[in-house]
Amino acid sequence: MSAPGKAAAKKAAPGKAAAKKAPAKTAKATGTARTAKAAPAKPAKAPKPESHLSMVRRARRINRELADVYPYAHPELDFHNPFELLVATVLSAQTTDLRVNQTTPALFAAYPTPEDLASADPEAVEQLIRPTGFFRAKTKSIMGLAAALRDDFGGNVPGRLEDLVKLPGVGRKTANVVLGNAFGVPGITVDTHFGRLVRRWKWTDEEDPVKVEAVVAEIFPKSEWTMLSHRVVFHGRRICHSRKPACGACPIAPLCPAYGEGETDPEKAKKLLKYEKGGFPGQRLSPPPDYPGLPAPPLGAG
């Protein structure tokens, strides 16, 4: 071999050695990668369960926030005395307060007292309350309670829960509505809106209205019960709807464990707002003076 050839061979030798070392380096790198891949991942920390005390504090803060949002919260049935409120509440079953408010003016004009309603022609009463639905059963209930008021209570609505629930068609919810708003006796009204929201807010997981009432009564002082009921129902009707809650327009979103179940985009959420929050009429034909919305139209006015 010539001298240049030997020189070329010598130059090639280091390259071959480098080629031999390269696989070892690659294997080492591969081993490191395998070791890193095989390392077990650290388990994510489970969220700490909310204590009962924390839930109570959060619930009371929600109530305070709702008081600022709905300072005008009120019963959404039109009435002038305990008898009218009692009858209107019985009629409100499975219909809207608006439809009841549109129906009761003619009913109370025809039968202003328990004595008048108790002695009425059932078919005439049925025709007057037909717009509220289930008018035959409701006629039986309101005429029955009117007769009981006439015969057992001197034509007056009693101011005790144990007496009210004995009247035909009157349960705890209706009794608490009457006690809280006609007599000033604190009561928690567990309707569909109230029950839905307190479960959504994780105050309780109870479904039975009586059990829900008992749980919530332990969270709040008695003096708050009636207004708490109004605020929660107002919020459920206006913002925290059953199917499409307006999460993006909700003033208590930071306190809500269910945030995100509804529309979170603020502009889209605003379009879901109802009654005065959405710029529409409320449910009462004669709302309180401080109500910021529009009165509801009478029956047949649109």
Coordinates of C-alpha atoms in Angstrom, one line a residue, residues 70 72 237-239 241 249 269-282 291 293-294:
Y70 CA -83.1 41.5 45.1
Y72 CA -87.4 44.3 46.3
R237 CA -87.0 32.4 38.2
R238 CA -84.8 35.1 36.8
I239 CA -81.3 33.7 36.5
H241 CA -83.1 28.4 35.6
A249 CA -74.7 36.7 34.3
A269 CA -76.2 34.6 29.4
K270 CA -77.8 38.0 29.4
K271 CA -80.2 36.8 26.7
L272 CA -81.5 34.1 29.1
L273 CA -82.5 36.6 31.9
K274 CA -86.2 36.8 32.7
Y275 CA -88.7 39.2 34.2
E276 CA -87.2 42.6 35.3
K277 CA -83.6 41.2 34.9
G278 CA -84.3 40.7 31.2
G279 CA -86.4 43.8 30.8
F280 CA -89.8 42.0 30.7
P281 CA -93.0 42.4 32.8
G282 CA -93.1 40.6 36.2
Y291 CA -90.5 46.8 42.2
G293 CA -89.9 46.0 36.6
L294 CA -93.1 46.4 34.7

